[in-house]
mmCIF file of C-alpha atoms and ligand atoms in Angstrom:
data_model
loop_
_atom_site.group_PDB
_atom_site.id
_atom_site.type_symbol
_atom_site.label_atom_id
_atom_site.label_comp_id
_atom_site.label_asym_id
_atom_site.label_seq_id
_atom_site.Cartn_x
_atom_site.Cartn_y
_atom_site.Cartn_z
ATOM 1 C CA MET W 1 -94.947 -49.516 -139.151
ATOM 2 C CA PRO W 2 -93.040 -46.016 -138.090
ATOM 3 C CA ARG W 3 -90.455 -46.896 -135.712
ATOM 4 C CA SER W 4 -90.429 -46.095 -131.715
ATOM 5 C CA ARG W 5 -88.829 -42.737 -131.497
ATOM 6 C CA LEU W 6 -89.926 -40.770 -134.284
ATOM 7 C CA SER W 7 -87.808 -37.780 -134.976
ATOM 8 C CA VAL W 8 -89.777 -35.042 -134.939
ATOM 9 C CA ILE W 9 -88.434 -31.245 -136.441
ATOM 10 C CA VAL W 10 -90.746 -28.348 -135.285
ATOM 11 C CA THR W 11 -90.239 -25.214 -137.210
ATOM 12 C CA ARG W 12 -90.791 -22.324 -134.555
ATOM 13 C CA LYS W 13 -90.838 -22.249 -130.723
ATOM 14 C CA LEU W 14 -93.616 -23.175 -128.724
ATOM 15 C CA PRO W 15 -94.499 -23.225 -126.028
ATOM 16 C CA GLU W 16 -92.117 -24.607 -122.773
ATOM 17 C CA PRO W 17 -94.777 -27.244 -121.462
ATOM 18 C CA VAL W 18 -95.090 -28.462 -124.792
ATOM 19 C CA GLU W 19 -91.516 -28.571 -126.063
ATOM 20 C CA THR W 20 -91.174 -30.394 -123.350
ATOM 21 C CA ARG W 21 -93.728 -32.755 -123.729
ATOM 22 C CA LEU W 22 -92.264 -33.482 -127.652
ATOM 23 C CA GLY W 23 -89.102 -33.982 -126.095
ATOM 24 C CA GLU W 24 -89.918 -36.803 -123.372
ATOM 25 C CA LEU W 25 -91.851 -38.780 -126.119
ATOM 26 C CA PHE W 26 -89.585 -37.875 -129.500
ATOM 27 C CA ASP W 27 -86.330 -37.754 -131.011
ATOM 28 C CA VAL W 28 -87.512 -33.427 -131.065
ATOM 29 C CA LYS W 29 -85.156 -31.476 -132.678
ATOM 30 C CA LEU W 30 -86.838 -27.626 -131.752
ATOM 31 C CA ASN W 31 -86.049 -24.631 -132.553
ATOM 32 C CA GLU W 32 -84.221 -22.850 -129.887
ATOM 33 C CA SER W 33 -84.288 -18.849 -132.073
ATOM 34 C CA ASP W 34 -87.384 -18.743 -132.648
ATOM 35 C CA ALA W 35 -86.128 -17.265 -136.222
ATOM 36 C CA PRO W 36 -88.519 -18.799 -139.037
ATOM 37 C CA MET W 37 -87.074 -21.571 -140.621
ATOM 38 C CA SER W 38 -85.033 -20.379 -144.248
ATOM 39 C CA ARG W 39 -86.074 -22.627 -147.005
ATOM 40 C CA GLU W 40 -83.037 -24.224 -147.245
ATOM 41 C CA GLN W 41 -83.546 -25.343 -143.430
ATOM 42 C CA LEU W 42 -87.199 -26.678 -143.941
ATOM 43 C CA SER W 43 -85.806 -28.940 -147.214
ATOM 44 C CA ASP W 44 -83.117 -30.561 -144.986
ATOM 45 C CA ALA W 45 -86.276 -30.946 -142.032
ATOM 46 C CA VAL W 46 -88.430 -32.775 -144.375
ATOM 47 C CA LYS W 47 -85.310 -34.903 -145.894
ATOM 48 C CA HIS W 48 -84.246 -36.567 -142.285
ATOM 49 C CA ALA W 49 -87.387 -36.368 -140.345
ATOM 50 C CA ASP W 50 -90.816 -38.120 -139.935
ATOM 51 C CA VAL W 51 -92.483 -35.995 -138.484
ATOM 52 C CA LEU W 52 -92.347 -32.186 -139.557
ATOM 53 C CA VAL W 53 -93.963 -30.175 -136.912
ATOM 54 C CA PRO W 54 -95.162 -26.512 -139.301
ATOM 55 C CA THR W 55 -96.799 -23.520 -138.336
ATOM 56 C CA LEU W 56 -98.817 -20.981 -141.010
ATOM 57 C CA ASN W 57 -95.082 -19.596 -141.731
ATOM 58 C CA ASP W 58 -93.879 -22.766 -143.652
ATOM 59 C CA ARG W 59 -94.649 -22.990 -147.431
ATOM 60 C CA VAL W 60 -95.032 -26.818 -147.182
ATOM 61 C CA ASP W 61 -95.246 -26.925 -151.077
ATOM 62 C CA GLN W 62 -94.946 -29.213 -154.077
ATOM 63 C CA SER W 63 -91.556 -28.526 -154.109
ATOM 64 C CA LEU W 64 -90.287 -28.939 -150.528
ATOM 65 C CA LEU W 65 -92.379 -32.016 -150.858
ATOM 66 C CA ALA W 66 -90.610 -33.584 -153.599
ATOM 67 C CA GLY W 67 -87.209 -33.228 -152.002
ATOM 68 C CA ALA W 68 -88.650 -34.638 -148.596
ATOM 69 C CA GLY W 69 -87.278 -38.391 -147.679
ATOM 70 C CA GLU W 70 -88.775 -41.701 -147.480
ATOM 71 C CA ARG W 71 -89.307 -40.813 -143.861
ATOM 72 C CA LEU W 72 -91.924 -38.336 -143.428
ATOM 73 C CA LYS W 73 -94.844 -40.069 -143.136
ATOM 74 C CA LEU W 74 -96.660 -36.747 -140.659
ATOM 75 C CA VAL W 75 -96.800 -33.072 -141.463
ATOM 76 C CA ALA W 76 -98.177 -32.331 -138.071
ATOM 77 C CA ASN W 77 -99.506 -29.034 -138.581
ATOM 78 C CA TYR W 78 -99.506 -25.910 -135.637
ATOM 79 C CA GLY W 79 -102.302 -24.296 -136.436
ATOM 80 C CA ALA W 80 -105.978 -25.180 -137.573
ATOM 81 C CA GLY W 81 -105.531 -23.299 -141.171
ATOM 82 C CA PHE W 82 -103.507 -25.912 -144.088
ATOM 83 C CA ASP W 83 -103.748 -23.052 -146.446
ATOM 84 C CA HIS W 84 -99.417 -23.102 -146.844
ATOM 85 C CA ILE W 85 -99.804 -27.026 -147.184
ATOM 86 C CA ASP W 86 -100.005 -29.021 -150.075
ATOM 87 C CA VAL W 87 -102.488 -31.340 -149.079
ATOM 88 C CA GLN W 88 -102.749 -33.486 -152.394
ATOM 89 C CA THR W 89 -98.954 -33.349 -153.406
ATOM 90 C CA ALA W 90 -98.303 -34.771 -149.601
ATOM 91 C CA LEU W 91 -101.413 -37.506 -149.390
ATOM 92 C CA SER W 92 -100.042 -38.881 -153.377
ATOM 93 C CA ARG W 93 -96.557 -38.868 -151.494
ATOM 94 C CA GLY W 94 -98.117 -41.192 -148.571
ATOM 95 C CA ILE W 95 -97.784 -38.130 -146.059
ATOM 96 C CA MET W 96 -100.580 -37.572 -143.645
ATOM 97 C CA VAL W 97 -101.444 -34.731 -142.761
ATOM 98 C CA SER W 98 -102.525 -32.903 -139.414
ATOM 99 C CA ASN W 99 -104.292 -29.323 -137.962
ATOM 100 C CA THR W 100 -105.267 -28.299 -134.377
ATOM 101 C CA PRO W 101 -109.406 -27.473 -134.873
ATOM 102 C CA GLY W 102 -111.946 -26.896 -132.418
ATOM 103 C CA VAL W 103 -108.867 -25.040 -130.017
ATOM 104 C CA LEU W 104 -108.654 -21.858 -131.527
ATOM 105 C CA THR W 105 -112.391 -21.116 -131.955
ATOM 106 C CA ASP W 106 -113.518 -19.184 -128.918
ATOM 107 C CA ASP W 107 -110.289 -16.726 -128.736
ATOM 108 C CA THR W 108 -110.459 -16.034 -132.749
ATOM 109 C CA ALA W 109 -114.633 -15.410 -132.612
ATOM 110 C CA ASP W 110 -113.732 -13.437 -128.880
ATOM 111 C CA MET W 111 -111.195 -11.340 -131.392
ATOM 112 C CA THR W 112 -113.560 -11.171 -134.140
ATOM 113 C CA LEU W 113 -116.382 -9.642 -132.215
ATOM 114 C CA ALA W 114 -113.862 -7.042 -130.667
ATOM 115 C CA LEU W 115 -113.353 -6.288 -134.070
ATOM 116 C CA ILE W 116 -116.929 -6.106 -134.643
ATOM 117 C CA LEU W 117 -117.893 -3.462 -132.136
ATOM 118 C CA ALA W 118 -113.993 -1.398 -132.410
ATOM 119 C CA VAL W 119 -114.175 -0.313 -135.690
ATOM 120 C CA PRO W 120 -117.972 0.729 -135.932
ATOM 121 C CA ARG W 121 -117.422 2.640 -132.637
ATOM 122 C CA ARG W 122 -114.066 4.128 -133.507
ATOM 123 C CA LEU W 123 -112.357 2.664 -130.875
ATOM 124 C CA LYS W 124 -109.031 3.480 -132.532
ATOM 125 C CA GLU W 125 -109.527 7.027 -133.147
ATOM 126 C CA GLY W 126 -110.380 7.479 -129.381
ATOM 127 C CA ALA W 127 -107.596 5.296 -127.814
ATOM 128 C CA THR W 128 -105.285 7.637 -130.581
ATOM 129 C CA LEU W 129 -107.256 10.701 -129.633
ATOM 130 C CA MET W 130 -106.344 9.359 -125.844
ATOM 131 C CA GLN W 131 -102.375 9.063 -126.530
ATOM 132 C CA SER W 132 -101.651 11.986 -128.032
ATOM 133 C CA GLY W 133 -103.140 13.967 -125.286
ATOM 134 C CA LYS W 134 -104.973 16.188 -127.113
ATOM 135 C CA TRP W 135 -108.637 15.339 -125.964
ATOM 136 C CA GLU W 136 -110.518 18.481 -124.599
ATOM 137 C CA GLY W 137 -113.468 16.801 -122.634
ATOM 138 C CA TRP W 138 -116.558 15.552 -123.755
ATOM 139 C CA SER W 139 -118.765 16.796 -126.643
ATOM 140 C CA PRO W 140 -121.898 15.773 -127.992
ATOM 141 C CA THR W 141 -120.807 15.619 -131.587
ATOM 142 C CA ALA W 142 -117.108 14.217 -130.710
ATOM 143 C CA LEU W 143 -115.928 10.629 -132.163
ATOM 144 C CA ASN W 144 -119.998 9.621 -133.030
ATOM 145 C CA GLY W 145 -119.569 6.245 -134.292
ATOM 146 C CA HIS W 146 -122.228 3.426 -135.086
ATOM 147 C CA ARG W 147 -124.594 1.308 -132.635
ATOM 148 C CA VAL W 148 -124.659 -1.646 -133.737
ATOM 149 C CA GLY W 149 -127.587 -3.557 -131.820
ATOM 150 C CA GLY W 150 -130.271 -3.792 -134.528
ATOM 151 C CA LYS W 151 -127.227 -3.761 -137.063
ATOM 152 C CA ARG W 152 -127.272 -7.093 -140.083
ATOM 153 C CA LEU W 153 -124.428 -9.023 -139.134
ATOM 154 C CA GLY W 154 -123.456 -11.369 -142.740
ATOM 155 C CA ILE W 155 -120.915 -14.352 -141.843
ATOM 156 C CA LEU W 156 -119.360 -15.621 -144.747
ATOM 157 C CA GLY W 157 -118.864 -19.243 -144.083
ATOM 158 C CA MET W 158 -120.846 -20.250 -141.007
ATOM 159 C CA GLY W 159 -118.091 -23.443 -139.894
ATOM 160 C CA ARG W 160 -117.339 -23.437 -136.130
ATOM 161 C CA ILE W 161 -115.550 -20.042 -136.174
ATOM 162 C CA GLY W 162 -118.318 -18.592 -138.111
ATOM 163 C CA GLN W 163 -121.300 -20.251 -135.270
ATOM 164 C CA ALA W 164 -119.358 -18.587 -132.668
ATOM 165 C CA VAL W 165 -118.895 -15.471 -133.928
ATOM 166 C CA ALA W 166 -122.790 -15.954 -134.455
ATOM 167 C CA HIS W 167 -123.394 -17.541 -130.999
ATOM 168 C CA ARG W 168 -121.711 -13.990 -129.434
ATOM 169 C CA ALA W 169 -122.978 -12.001 -132.074
ATOM 170 C CA LYS W 170 -126.656 -12.489 -131.081
ATOM 171 C CA ALA W 171 -126.242 -11.193 -127.953
ATOM 172 C CA PHE W 172 -125.291 -7.529 -129.107
ATOM 173 C CA GLY W 173 -128.852 -7.474 -130.766
ATOM 174 C CA LEU W 174 -127.161 -7.974 -134.281
ATOM 175 C CA GLN W 175 -129.518 -9.710 -136.488
ATOM 176 C CA ILE W 176 -127.324 -12.826 -138.056
ATOM 177 C CA HIS W 177 -127.122 -13.747 -141.605
ATOM 178 C CA TYR W 178 -124.962 -15.887 -143.622
ATOM 179 C CA HIS W 179 -123.433 -17.965 -146.761
ATOM 180 C CA ASN W 180 -121.717 -20.695 -146.611
ATOM 181 C CA ARG W 181 -120.906 -23.316 -149.141
ATOM 182 C CA LYS W 182 -123.388 -25.299 -146.923
ATOM 183 C CA ARG W 183 -126.594 -24.740 -145.469
ATOM 184 C CA LEU W 184 -126.716 -25.409 -141.528
ATOM 185 C CA HIS W 185 -129.017 -27.980 -139.948
ATOM 186 C CA ALA W 186 -132.759 -26.333 -139.443
ATOM 187 C CA ASP W 187 -132.300 -26.512 -135.800
ATOM 188 C CA ARG W 188 -128.566 -25.149 -135.873
ATOM 189 C CA GLU W 189 -130.556 -22.111 -137.776
ATOM 190 C CA GLU W 190 -133.612 -21.080 -135.180
ATOM 191 C CA ALA W 191 -130.662 -21.524 -132.576
ATOM 192 C CA LEU W 192 -128.731 -18.545 -133.712
ATOM 193 C CA GLU W 193 -131.688 -16.990 -135.009
ATOM 194 C CA ALA W 194 -129.315 -17.370 -138.763
ATOM 195 C CA THR W 195 -130.404 -16.142 -142.170
ATOM 196 C CA TYR W 196 -129.302 -18.690 -144.400
ATOM 197 C CA TRP W 197 -128.135 -16.530 -148.175
ATOM 198 C CA GLU W 198 -127.468 -18.974 -150.873
ATOM 199 C CA SER W 199 -126.356 -15.934 -152.908
ATOM 200 C CA LEU W 200 -123.391 -14.462 -150.845
ATOM 201 C CA ASP W 201 -123.863 -11.363 -153.355
ATOM 202 C CA GLN W 202 -127.341 -10.955 -152.490
ATOM 203 C CA MET W 203 -126.565 -11.138 -148.684
ATOM 204 C CA LEU W 204 -123.659 -8.371 -149.673
ATOM 205 C CA ALA W 205 -125.760 -6.079 -151.043
ATOM 206 C CA ARG W 206 -127.988 -5.984 -147.332
ATOM 207 C CA VAL W 207 -125.572 -6.256 -144.459
ATOM 208 C CA ASP W 208 -124.247 -3.313 -142.452
ATOM 209 C CA ILE W 209 -121.148 -5.458 -140.732
ATOM 210 C CA LEU W 210 -119.343 -8.362 -142.573
ATOM 211 C CA SER W 211 -117.176 -10.615 -141.088
ATOM 212 C CA ILE W 212 -115.761 -13.327 -143.218
ATOM 213 C CA ASN W 213 -114.717 -16.682 -141.027
ATOM 214 C CA ALA W 214 -114.044 -18.728 -144.540
ATOM 215 C CA PRO W 215 -110.816 -20.680 -145.117
ATOM 216 C CA HIS W 216 -108.402 -19.771 -147.850
ATOM 217 C CA THR W 217 -109.003 -22.183 -150.473
ATOM 218 C CA PRO W 218 -108.793 -21.584 -154.700
ATOM 219 C CA SER W 219 -112.770 -21.205 -153.871
ATOM 220 C CA THR W 220 -112.471 -18.564 -151.712
ATOM 221 C CA PHE W 221 -109.362 -17.173 -152.778
ATOM 222 C CA HIS W 222 -110.377 -13.060 -153.814
ATOM 223 C CA LEU W 223 -113.985 -14.148 -153.010
ATOM 224 C CA LEU W 224 -114.871 -10.630 -152.452
ATOM 225 C CA ASN W 225 -112.864 -8.973 -155.075
ATOM 226 C CA ALA W 226 -113.929 -5.321 -156.711
ATOM 227 C CA ARG W 227 -117.336 -6.310 -157.954
ATOM 228 C CA ARG W 228 -118.569 -8.166 -155.328
ATOM 229 C CA LEU W 229 -117.233 -5.323 -152.836
ATOM 230 C CA LYS W 230 -119.122 -2.872 -154.899
ATOM 231 C CA LEU W 231 -121.875 -4.412 -154.307
ATOM 232 C CA MET W 232 -121.921 -3.677 -150.573
ATOM 233 C CA LYS W 233 -123.353 -0.796 -148.832
ATOM 234 C CA PRO W 234 -120.971 2.405 -148.293
ATOM 235 C CA SER W 235 -121.968 2.644 -144.372
ATOM 236 C CA ALA W 236 -120.969 -1.540 -144.041
ATOM 237 C CA TYR W 237 -117.819 -2.407 -142.269
ATOM 238 C CA ILE W 238 -115.720 -5.786 -142.866
ATOM 239 C CA VAL W 239 -114.047 -7.960 -140.337
ATOM 240 C CA ASN W 240 -111.853 -9.582 -141.599
ATOM 241 C CA THR W 241 -109.902 -12.606 -139.118
ATOM 242 C CA SER W 242 -109.895 -15.924 -141.421
ATOM 243 C CA ARG W 243 -107.304 -15.542 -144.497
ATOM 244 C CA GLY W 244 -106.345 -12.149 -145.986
ATOM 245 C CA GLU W 245 -106.331 -13.909 -149.382
ATOM 246 C CA VAL W 246 -110.590 -13.805 -149.201
ATOM 247 C CA ILE W 247 -110.325 -10.266 -149.625
ATOM 248 C CA ASP W 248 -108.862 -8.748 -152.575
ATOM 249 C CA GLU W 249 -106.532 -5.870 -150.829
ATOM 250 C CA ASN W 250 -105.719 -4.372 -153.363
ATOM 251 C CA ALA W 251 -109.244 -3.243 -153.735
ATOM 252 C CA LEU W 252 -110.842 -2.754 -150.648
ATOM 253 C CA THR W 253 -107.938 -0.396 -149.288
ATOM 254 C CA ARG W 254 -108.888 1.692 -152.837
ATOM 255 C CA MET W 255 -112.441 1.696 -151.135
ATOM 256 C CA LEU W 256 -111.583 2.263 -148.216
ATOM 257 C CA ARG W 257 -110.108 5.225 -149.085
ATOM 258 C CA SER W 258 -112.345 6.957 -151.661
ATOM 259 C CA GLY W 259 -115.580 6.171 -149.008
ATOM 260 C CA GLU W 260 -117.255 3.607 -150.962
ATOM 261 C CA ILE W 261 -117.024 1.005 -147.541
ATOM 262 C CA ALA W 262 -117.132 2.484 -144.683
ATOM 263 C CA GLY W 263 -113.803 1.093 -142.535
ATOM 264 C CA ALA W 264 -112.665 -2.314 -142.017
ATOM 265 C CA GLY W 265 -111.172 -4.217 -138.877
ATOM 266 C CA LEU W 266 -108.533 -6.763 -139.940
ATOM 267 C CA ASP W 267 -105.932 -9.164 -138.178
ATOM 268 C CA VAL W 268 -105.384 -11.378 -141.592
ATOM 269 C CA TYR W 269 -103.230 -9.696 -145.229
ATOM 270 C CA GLU W 270 -103.412 -11.398 -148.102
ATOM 271 C CA HIS W 271 -99.561 -11.166 -148.613
ATOM 272 C CA GLY W 272 -98.788 -11.700 -144.727
ATOM 273 C CA ARG W 273 -96.662 -9.362 -143.357
ATOM 274 C CA GLU W 274 -96.124 -7.013 -146.045
ATOM 275 C CA VAL W 275 -99.727 -5.151 -145.300
ATOM 276 C CA ASN W 276 -100.007 -2.636 -147.969
ATOM 277 C CA PRO W 277 -99.143 0.551 -146.494
ATOM 278 C CA ARG W 278 -101.783 2.364 -147.681
ATOM 279 C CA LEU W 279 -104.150 1.029 -145.365
ATOM 280 C CA ILE W 280 -101.985 1.699 -142.534
ATOM 281 C CA ASP W 281 -102.810 4.989 -142.413
ATOM 282 C CA LEU W 282 -106.501 5.381 -142.122
ATOM 283 C CA PRO W 283 -108.159 5.995 -139.512
ATOM 284 C CA ASN W 284 -111.257 3.901 -140.336
ATOM 285 C CA VAL W 285 -108.768 0.804 -140.677
ATOM 286 C CA LEU W 286 -107.898 -0.879 -136.966
ATOM 287 C CA LEU W 287 -105.272 -3.322 -138.412
ATOM 288 C CA LEU W 288 -103.756 -6.396 -135.966
ATOM 289 C CA PRO W 289 -100.849 -8.498 -136.613
ATOM 290 C CA HIS W 290 -102.476 -11.792 -136.738
ATOM 291 C CA MET W 291 -103.369 -12.022 -133.195
ATOM 292 C CA SER W 292 -106.792 -13.362 -133.203
ATOM 293 C CA SER W 293 -106.135 -17.087 -131.187
ATOM 294 C CA ALA W 294 -103.364 -15.541 -129.311
ATOM 295 C CA THR W 295 -103.720 -16.294 -125.922
ATOM 296 C CA GLU W 296 -101.832 -18.873 -123.619
ATOM 297 C CA GLU W 297 -104.291 -21.616 -123.539
ATOM 298 C CA SER W 298 -105.321 -21.740 -127.153
ATOM 299 C CA ARG W 299 -101.328 -22.013 -127.976
ATOM 300 C CA LEU W 300 -101.017 -24.296 -125.480
ATOM 301 C CA GLU W 301 -103.838 -26.621 -126.156
ATOM 302 C CA MET W 302 -102.835 -26.649 -130.432
ATOM 303 C CA GLY W 303 -99.792 -27.899 -128.489
ATOM 304 C CA GLU W 304 -101.423 -30.894 -127.194
ATOM 305 C CA LYS W 305 -103.616 -31.352 -130.138
ATOM 306 C CA VAL W 306 -100.190 -31.326 -131.906
ATOM 307 C CA ILE W 307 -99.062 -34.368 -129.725
ATOM 308 C CA ILE W 308 -101.969 -36.141 -129.872
ATOM 309 C CA ASN W 309 -102.116 -36.252 -133.841
ATOM 310 C CA ILE W 310 -98.198 -37.728 -133.378
ATOM 311 C CA LYS W 311 -98.556 -40.023 -130.636
ATOM 312 C CA THR W 312 -101.691 -41.201 -132.243
ATOM 313 C CA PHE W 313 -99.703 -41.873 -135.679
ATOM 314 C CA ALA W 314 -95.912 -43.094 -133.741
ATOM 315 C CA ASP W 315 -99.068 -45.878 -131.604
ATOM 316 C CA GLY W 316 -100.233 -46.617 -135.509
ATOM 317 C CA HIS W 317 -103.455 -44.788 -135.678
ATOM 318 C CA ARG W 318 -104.904 -42.428 -138.298
ATOM 319 C CA PRO W 319 -104.230 -38.308 -136.229
ATOM 320 C CA PRO W 320 -107.880 -37.781 -135.068
ATOM 321 C CA ASP W 321 -107.636 -34.188 -136.673
ATOM 322 C CA GLN W 322 -106.611 -35.884 -139.830
ATOM 323 C CA VAL W 323 -106.130 -33.532 -142.521
ATOM 324 C CA VAL W 324 -108.725 -35.532 -145.436
ATOM 325 C CA PRO W 325 -109.609 -35.012 -149.346
ATOM 326 C CA SER W 326 -113.115 -33.503 -148.270
ATOM 327 C CA MET W 327 -111.841 -30.701 -146.545
ATOM 328 C CA LEU W 328 -110.160 -29.713 -149.355
HETATM 329 C C1 DGY P 1 -104.453 -20.943 -137.381
HETATM 330 O O1 DGY P 1 -104.231 -21.435 -136.995
HETATM 331 O O2 DGY P 1 -104.927 -21.562 -138.831
HETATM 332 C C2 DGY P 1 -104.586 -19.272 -137.115
HETATM 333 O O3 DGY P 1 -105.063 -18.349 -138.168
HETATM 334 C C3 DGY P 1 -103.267 -19.154 -136.412
HETATM 335 O O4 DGY P 1 -104.273 -18.178 -135.632
#
């Protein structure tokens, strides 16, 4: 049973109310500077803390966990995705892992829709033209994009966020198609007017816009490889607000450059901050800096979830958002 005042180490700066509450409840060490922790600092943290609060920037892998102290009992991730944490190794060492699902769903779905609208309608090119000061006024042939209503949206990954995207997209007149490990319950499918495709390959060949809403796991790594990307129509658009690793970024870049894919809206990248430079200058590509869930509201609610997970654990119960093997 953990001691009453747990030692909690937080790897990044969190919203002020979250840090204050953590400080009231626990013996907390914050990261005032907000610089991501070095490997050495992380190793030191897992040696001395009861609870580590990492973010997606920290690799909590096998070798880091191998050096963890006896007292480390919970990795309370500040974020929904946990692909940066070796959950199997943590569990085998008696370390629980929790995350913050649910509170980012609507914000992420909103941003996904923003990209679904922005890319076919050439928003970036329009904004760039205005900023250049070279706009010569309205013209019947300038910057014509493609209508979104009536098009087929394929959603890869129909969990909470995928369904929230479908719900919004339906209101814009998109036809909803999806591929998921598990088919939705018939009532849910009916409510979303969604068509299920057991075969991802077959769905890809038929959609006009593809939204990636699947987590990064060993089975989704490069799920969109060159072969699958080639199944898509050259007029199709791709939006990814999930994890960059699900797409082979080099293959996508080549196909965007050669016109085999019409455009893309990306918030996440295969190699994190190391974005393929050949993507950056493309007019038909709108790139965002992993900000789909970035609202003041979600960041506070994520913090609340972290606090509840740690506090519940401190009280001797399982954290409500515990990551369990069936989720891997
Ligand atoms: C998460 O929580 O995993 C999100 O990607 C952060 O935006």
